[in-house]
Short mmCIF file of N, CA, C and O in Angstrom, two decimals:
data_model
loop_
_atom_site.label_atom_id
_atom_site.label_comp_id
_atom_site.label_asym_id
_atom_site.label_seq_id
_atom_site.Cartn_x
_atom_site.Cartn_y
_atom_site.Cartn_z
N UNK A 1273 19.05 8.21 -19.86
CA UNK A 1273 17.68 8.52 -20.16
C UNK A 1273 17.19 9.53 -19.14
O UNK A 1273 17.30 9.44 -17.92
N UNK A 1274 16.54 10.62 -19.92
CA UNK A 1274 16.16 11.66 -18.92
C UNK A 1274 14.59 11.26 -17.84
O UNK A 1274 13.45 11.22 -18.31
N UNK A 1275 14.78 11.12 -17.05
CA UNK A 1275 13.53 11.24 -16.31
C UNK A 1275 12.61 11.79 -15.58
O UNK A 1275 13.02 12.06 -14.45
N UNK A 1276 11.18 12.14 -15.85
CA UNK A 1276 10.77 12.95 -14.63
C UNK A 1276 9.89 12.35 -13.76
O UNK A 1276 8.75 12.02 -14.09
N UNK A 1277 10.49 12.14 -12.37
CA UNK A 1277 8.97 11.45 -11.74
C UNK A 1277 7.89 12.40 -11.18
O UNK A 1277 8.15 13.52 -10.75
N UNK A 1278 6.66 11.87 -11.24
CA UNK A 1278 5.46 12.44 -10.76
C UNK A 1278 5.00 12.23 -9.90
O UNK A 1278 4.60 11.09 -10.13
N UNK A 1279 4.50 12.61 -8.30
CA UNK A 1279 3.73 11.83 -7.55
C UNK A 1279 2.41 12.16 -7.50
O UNK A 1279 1.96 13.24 -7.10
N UNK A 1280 1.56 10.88 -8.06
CA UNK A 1280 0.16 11.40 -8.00
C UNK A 1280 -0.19 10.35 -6.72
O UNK A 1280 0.48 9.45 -6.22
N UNK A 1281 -1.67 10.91 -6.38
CA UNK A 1281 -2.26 10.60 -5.34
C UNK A 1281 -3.89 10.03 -6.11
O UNK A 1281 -4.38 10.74 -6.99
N UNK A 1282 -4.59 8.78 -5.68
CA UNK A 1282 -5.82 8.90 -6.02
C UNK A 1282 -6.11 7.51 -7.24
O UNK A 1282 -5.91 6.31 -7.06
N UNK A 1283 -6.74 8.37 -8.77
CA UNK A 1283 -6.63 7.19 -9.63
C UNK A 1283 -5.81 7.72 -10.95
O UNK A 1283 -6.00 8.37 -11.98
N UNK A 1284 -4.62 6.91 -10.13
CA UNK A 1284 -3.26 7.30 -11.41
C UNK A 1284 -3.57 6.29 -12.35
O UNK A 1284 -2.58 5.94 -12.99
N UNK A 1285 -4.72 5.65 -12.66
CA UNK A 1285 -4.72 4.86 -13.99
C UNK A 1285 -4.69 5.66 -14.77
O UNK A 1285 -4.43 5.29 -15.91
N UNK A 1286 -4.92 7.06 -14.54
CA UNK A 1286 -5.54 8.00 -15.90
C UNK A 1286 -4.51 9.02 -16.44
O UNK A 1286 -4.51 9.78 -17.41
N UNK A 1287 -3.45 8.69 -15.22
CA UNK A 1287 -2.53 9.30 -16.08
C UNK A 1287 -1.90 9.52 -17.52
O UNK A 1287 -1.62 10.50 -18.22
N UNK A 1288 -1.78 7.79 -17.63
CA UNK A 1288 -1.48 7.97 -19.26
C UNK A 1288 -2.25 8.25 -20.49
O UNK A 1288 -1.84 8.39 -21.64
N UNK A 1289 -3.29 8.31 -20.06
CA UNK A 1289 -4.92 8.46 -21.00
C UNK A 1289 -4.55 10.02 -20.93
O UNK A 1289 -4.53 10.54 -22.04
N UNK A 1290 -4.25 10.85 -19.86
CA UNK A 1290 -4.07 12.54 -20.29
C UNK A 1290 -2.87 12.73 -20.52
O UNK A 1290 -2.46 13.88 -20.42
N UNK A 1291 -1.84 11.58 -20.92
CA UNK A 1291 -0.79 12.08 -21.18
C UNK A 1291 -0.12 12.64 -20.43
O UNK A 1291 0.64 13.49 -20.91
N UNK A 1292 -0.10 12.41 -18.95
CA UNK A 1292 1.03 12.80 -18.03
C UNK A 1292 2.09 11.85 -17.96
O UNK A 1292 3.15 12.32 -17.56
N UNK A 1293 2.08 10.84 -18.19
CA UNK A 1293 2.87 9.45 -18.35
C UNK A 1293 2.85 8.83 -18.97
O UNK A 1293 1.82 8.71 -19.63
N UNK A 1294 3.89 8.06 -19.21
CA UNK A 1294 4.19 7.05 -20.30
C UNK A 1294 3.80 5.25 -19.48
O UNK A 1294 3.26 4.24 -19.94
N UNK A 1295 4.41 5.60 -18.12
CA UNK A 1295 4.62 4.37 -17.42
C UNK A 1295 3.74 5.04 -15.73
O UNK A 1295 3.44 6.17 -15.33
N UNK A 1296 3.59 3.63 -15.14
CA UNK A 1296 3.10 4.40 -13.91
C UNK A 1296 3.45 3.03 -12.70
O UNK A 1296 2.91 1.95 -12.93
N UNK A 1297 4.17 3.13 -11.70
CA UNK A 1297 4.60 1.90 -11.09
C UNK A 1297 3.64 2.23 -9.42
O UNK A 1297 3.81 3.22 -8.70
N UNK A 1298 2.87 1.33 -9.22
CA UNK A 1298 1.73 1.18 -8.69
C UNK A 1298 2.06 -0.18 -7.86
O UNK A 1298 2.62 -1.25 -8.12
N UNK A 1299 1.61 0.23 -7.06
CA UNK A 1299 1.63 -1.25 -5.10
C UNK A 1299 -0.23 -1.57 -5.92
O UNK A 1299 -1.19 -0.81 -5.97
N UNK A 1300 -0.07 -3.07 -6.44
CA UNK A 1300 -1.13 -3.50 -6.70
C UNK A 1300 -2.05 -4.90 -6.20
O UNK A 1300 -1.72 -5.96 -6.75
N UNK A 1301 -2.88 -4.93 -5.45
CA UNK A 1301 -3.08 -5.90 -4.88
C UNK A 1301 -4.01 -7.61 -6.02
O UNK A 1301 -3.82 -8.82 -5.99
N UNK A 1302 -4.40 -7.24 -6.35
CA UNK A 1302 -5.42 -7.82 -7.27
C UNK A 1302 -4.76 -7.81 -9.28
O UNK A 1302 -4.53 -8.76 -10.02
N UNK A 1303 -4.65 -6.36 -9.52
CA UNK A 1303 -4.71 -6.30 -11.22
C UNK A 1303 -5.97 -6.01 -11.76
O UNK A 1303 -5.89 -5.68 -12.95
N UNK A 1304 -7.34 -6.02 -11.21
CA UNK A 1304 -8.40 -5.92 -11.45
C UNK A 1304 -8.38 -4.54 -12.26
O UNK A 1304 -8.81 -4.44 -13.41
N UNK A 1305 -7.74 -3.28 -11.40
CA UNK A 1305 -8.24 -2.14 -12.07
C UNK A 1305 -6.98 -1.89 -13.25
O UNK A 1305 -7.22 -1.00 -14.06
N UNK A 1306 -6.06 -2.40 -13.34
CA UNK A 1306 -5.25 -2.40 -14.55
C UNK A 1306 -5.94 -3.11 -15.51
O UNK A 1306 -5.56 -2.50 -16.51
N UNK A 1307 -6.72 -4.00 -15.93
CA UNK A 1307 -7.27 -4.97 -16.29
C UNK A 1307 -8.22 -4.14 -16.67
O UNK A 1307 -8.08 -3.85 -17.86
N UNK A 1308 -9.36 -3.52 -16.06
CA UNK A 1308 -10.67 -2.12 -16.42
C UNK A 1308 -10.19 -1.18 -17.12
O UNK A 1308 -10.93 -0.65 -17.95
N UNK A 1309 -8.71 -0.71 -16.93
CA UNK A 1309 -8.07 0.63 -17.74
C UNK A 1309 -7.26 0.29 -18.90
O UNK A 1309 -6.62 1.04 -19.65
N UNK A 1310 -7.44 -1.51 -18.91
CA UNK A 1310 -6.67 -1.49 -20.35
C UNK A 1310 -5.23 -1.11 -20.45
O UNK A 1310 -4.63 -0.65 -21.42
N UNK A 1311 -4.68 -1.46 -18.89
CA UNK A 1311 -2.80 -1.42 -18.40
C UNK A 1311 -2.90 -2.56 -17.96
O UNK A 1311 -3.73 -3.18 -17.29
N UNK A 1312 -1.19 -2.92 -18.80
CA UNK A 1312 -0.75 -3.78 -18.21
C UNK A 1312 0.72 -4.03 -17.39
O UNK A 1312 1.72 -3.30 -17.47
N UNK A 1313 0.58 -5.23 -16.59
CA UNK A 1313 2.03 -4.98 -15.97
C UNK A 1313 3.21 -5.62 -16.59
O UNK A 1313 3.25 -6.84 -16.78
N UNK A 1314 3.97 -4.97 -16.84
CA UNK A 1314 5.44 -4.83 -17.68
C UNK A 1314 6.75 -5.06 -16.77
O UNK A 1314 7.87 -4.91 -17.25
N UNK A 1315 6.60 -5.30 -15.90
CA UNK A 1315 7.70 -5.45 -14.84
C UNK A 1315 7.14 -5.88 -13.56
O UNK A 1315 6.26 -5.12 -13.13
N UNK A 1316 7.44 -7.01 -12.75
CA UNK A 1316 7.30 -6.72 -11.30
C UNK A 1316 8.77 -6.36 -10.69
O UNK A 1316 9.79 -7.02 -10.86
N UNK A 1317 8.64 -5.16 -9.97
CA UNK A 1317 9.29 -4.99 -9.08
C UNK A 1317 9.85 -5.62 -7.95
O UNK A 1317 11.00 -6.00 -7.73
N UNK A 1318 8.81 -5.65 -7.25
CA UNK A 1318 8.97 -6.14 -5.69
C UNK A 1318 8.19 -6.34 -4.96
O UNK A 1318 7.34 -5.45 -4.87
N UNK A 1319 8.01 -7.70 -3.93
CA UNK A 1319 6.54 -7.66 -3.35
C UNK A 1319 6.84 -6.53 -2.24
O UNK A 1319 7.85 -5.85 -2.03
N UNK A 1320 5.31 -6.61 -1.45
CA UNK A 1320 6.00 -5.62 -0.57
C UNK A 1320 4.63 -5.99 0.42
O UNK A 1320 3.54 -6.41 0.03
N UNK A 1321 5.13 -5.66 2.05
CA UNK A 1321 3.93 -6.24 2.76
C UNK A 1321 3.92 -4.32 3.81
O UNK A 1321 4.45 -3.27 3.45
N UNK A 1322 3.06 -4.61 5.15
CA UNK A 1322 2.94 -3.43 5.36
C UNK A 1322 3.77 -4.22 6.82
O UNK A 1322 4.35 -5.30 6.81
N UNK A 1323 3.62 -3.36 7.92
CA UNK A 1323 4.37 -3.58 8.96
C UNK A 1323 3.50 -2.77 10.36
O UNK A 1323 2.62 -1.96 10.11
N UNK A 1324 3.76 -3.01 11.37
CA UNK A 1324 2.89 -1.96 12.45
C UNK A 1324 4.23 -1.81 13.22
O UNK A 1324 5.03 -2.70 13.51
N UNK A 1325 4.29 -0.27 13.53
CA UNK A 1325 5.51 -0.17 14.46
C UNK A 1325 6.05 0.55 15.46
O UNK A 1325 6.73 1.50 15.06
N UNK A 1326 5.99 0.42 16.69
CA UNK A 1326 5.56 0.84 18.04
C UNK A 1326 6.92 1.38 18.50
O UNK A 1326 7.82 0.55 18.31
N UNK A 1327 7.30 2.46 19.01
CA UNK A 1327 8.41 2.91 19.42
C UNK A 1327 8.20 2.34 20.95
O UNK A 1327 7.08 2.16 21.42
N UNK A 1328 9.70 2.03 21.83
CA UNK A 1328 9.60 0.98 22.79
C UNK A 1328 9.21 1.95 24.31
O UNK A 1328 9.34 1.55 25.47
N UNK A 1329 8.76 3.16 23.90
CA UNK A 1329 8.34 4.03 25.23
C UNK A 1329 6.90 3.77 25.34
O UNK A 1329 6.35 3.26 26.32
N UNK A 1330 6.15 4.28 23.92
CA UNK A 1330 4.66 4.11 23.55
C UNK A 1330 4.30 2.51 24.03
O UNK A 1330 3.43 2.32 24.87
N UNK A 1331 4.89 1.66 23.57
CA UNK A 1331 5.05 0.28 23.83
C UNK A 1331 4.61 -0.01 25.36
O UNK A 1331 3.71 -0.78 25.70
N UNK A 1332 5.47 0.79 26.24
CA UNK A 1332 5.23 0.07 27.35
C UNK A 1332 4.04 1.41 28.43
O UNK A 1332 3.40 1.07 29.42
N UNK A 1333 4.05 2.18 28.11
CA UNK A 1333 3.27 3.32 28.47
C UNK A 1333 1.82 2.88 28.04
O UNK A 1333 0.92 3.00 28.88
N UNK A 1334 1.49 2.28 26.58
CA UNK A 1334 0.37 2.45 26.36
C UNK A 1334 0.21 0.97 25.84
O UNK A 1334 -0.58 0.71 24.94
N UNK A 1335 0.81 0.25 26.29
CA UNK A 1335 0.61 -1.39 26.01
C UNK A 1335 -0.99 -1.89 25.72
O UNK A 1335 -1.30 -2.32 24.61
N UNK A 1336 -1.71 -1.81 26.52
CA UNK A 1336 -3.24 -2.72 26.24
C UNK A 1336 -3.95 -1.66 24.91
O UNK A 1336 -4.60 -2.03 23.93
N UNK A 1337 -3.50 -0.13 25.36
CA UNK A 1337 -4.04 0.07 23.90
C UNK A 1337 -3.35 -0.36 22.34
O UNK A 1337 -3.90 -0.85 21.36
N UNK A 1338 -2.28 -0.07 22.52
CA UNK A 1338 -1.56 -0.72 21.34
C UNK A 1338 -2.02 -2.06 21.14
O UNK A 1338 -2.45 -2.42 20.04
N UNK A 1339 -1.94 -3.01 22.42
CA UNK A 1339 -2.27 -4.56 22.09
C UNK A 1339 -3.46 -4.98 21.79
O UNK A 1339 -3.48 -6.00 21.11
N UNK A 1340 -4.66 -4.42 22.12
CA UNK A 1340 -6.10 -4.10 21.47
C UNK A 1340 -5.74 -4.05 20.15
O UNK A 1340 -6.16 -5.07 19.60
N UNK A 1341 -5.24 -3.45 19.51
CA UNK A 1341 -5.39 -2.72 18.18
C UNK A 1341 -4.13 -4.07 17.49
O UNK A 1341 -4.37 -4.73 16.48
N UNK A 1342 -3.39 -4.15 17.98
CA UNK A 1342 -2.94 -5.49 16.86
C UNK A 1342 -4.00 -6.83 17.14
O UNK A 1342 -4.17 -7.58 16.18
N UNK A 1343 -4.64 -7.13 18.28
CA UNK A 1343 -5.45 -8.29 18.44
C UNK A 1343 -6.70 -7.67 17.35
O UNK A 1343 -7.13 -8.52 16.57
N UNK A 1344 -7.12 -6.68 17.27
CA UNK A 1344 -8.10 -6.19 16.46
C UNK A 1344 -7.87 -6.66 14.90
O UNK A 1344 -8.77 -7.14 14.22
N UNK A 1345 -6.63 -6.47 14.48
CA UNK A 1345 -5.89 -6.45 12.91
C UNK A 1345 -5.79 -7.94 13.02
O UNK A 1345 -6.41 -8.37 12.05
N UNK A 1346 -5.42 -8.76 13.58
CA UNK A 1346 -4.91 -10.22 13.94
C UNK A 1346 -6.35 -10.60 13.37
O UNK A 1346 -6.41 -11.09 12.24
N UNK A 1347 -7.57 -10.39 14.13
CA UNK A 1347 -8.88 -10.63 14.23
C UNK A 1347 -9.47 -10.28 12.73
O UNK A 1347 -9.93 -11.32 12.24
N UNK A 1348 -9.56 -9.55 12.16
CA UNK A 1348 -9.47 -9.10 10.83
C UNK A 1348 -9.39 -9.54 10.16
O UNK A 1348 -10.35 -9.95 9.52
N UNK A 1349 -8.06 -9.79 9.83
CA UNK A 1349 -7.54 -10.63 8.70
C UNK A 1349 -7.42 -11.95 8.92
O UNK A 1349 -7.12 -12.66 7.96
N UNK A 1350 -7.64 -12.54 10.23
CA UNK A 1350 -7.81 -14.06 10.28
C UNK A 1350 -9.46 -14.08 9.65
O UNK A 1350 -9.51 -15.00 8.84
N UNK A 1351 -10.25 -13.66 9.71
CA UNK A 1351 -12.10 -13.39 9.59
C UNK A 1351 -11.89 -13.56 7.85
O UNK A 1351 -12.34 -14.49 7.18
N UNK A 1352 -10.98 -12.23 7.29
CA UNK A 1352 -10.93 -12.01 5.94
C UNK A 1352 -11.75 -10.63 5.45
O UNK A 1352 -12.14 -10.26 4.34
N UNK A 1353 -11.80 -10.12 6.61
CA UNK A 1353 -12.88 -8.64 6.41
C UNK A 1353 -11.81 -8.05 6.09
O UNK A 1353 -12.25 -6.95 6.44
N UNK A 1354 -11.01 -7.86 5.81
CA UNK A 1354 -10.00 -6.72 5.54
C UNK A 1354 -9.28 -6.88 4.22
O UNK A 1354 -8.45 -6.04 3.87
#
């Protein structure tokens, strides 16, 4: 099967409404806006989480700022603001 992939940026719901696509495989947290555009999901893929990742020079050079900023994200998402 011949394929062409596309990379769009933004709101690729609308791709298939202008006919740039047939299919569109999307990191979706909710379903809400597939659900508003009248798509549905036909496959799951794969979950997928995010990661933070410190090369081990930056690490020790710039430690309290780096460690600020994961206690910040820690803080966050324990709250639920994020």
């Amino acid at each position: 099967r011949d394929v062409e992939l596309i990379k769009l940026n933004g709101s690729i719901e609308i791709a298939p409404i202008l006919e740039l696509s047939d299919v569109i495989v999307d990191i979706v947290e909710t379903g809400t806006t597939l659900v508003e555009n009248d798509l549905e999901e036909i496959a799951h893929i794969m979950d997928v989480s995010a990661r933070l990742i410190v090369n081990r020079v930056s690490f020790k050079l710039k430690f309290e700022r780096i460690y600020g900023i994961v206690n910040d994200l820690k803080r966050i998402l324990e709250s639920g603001e994020g």
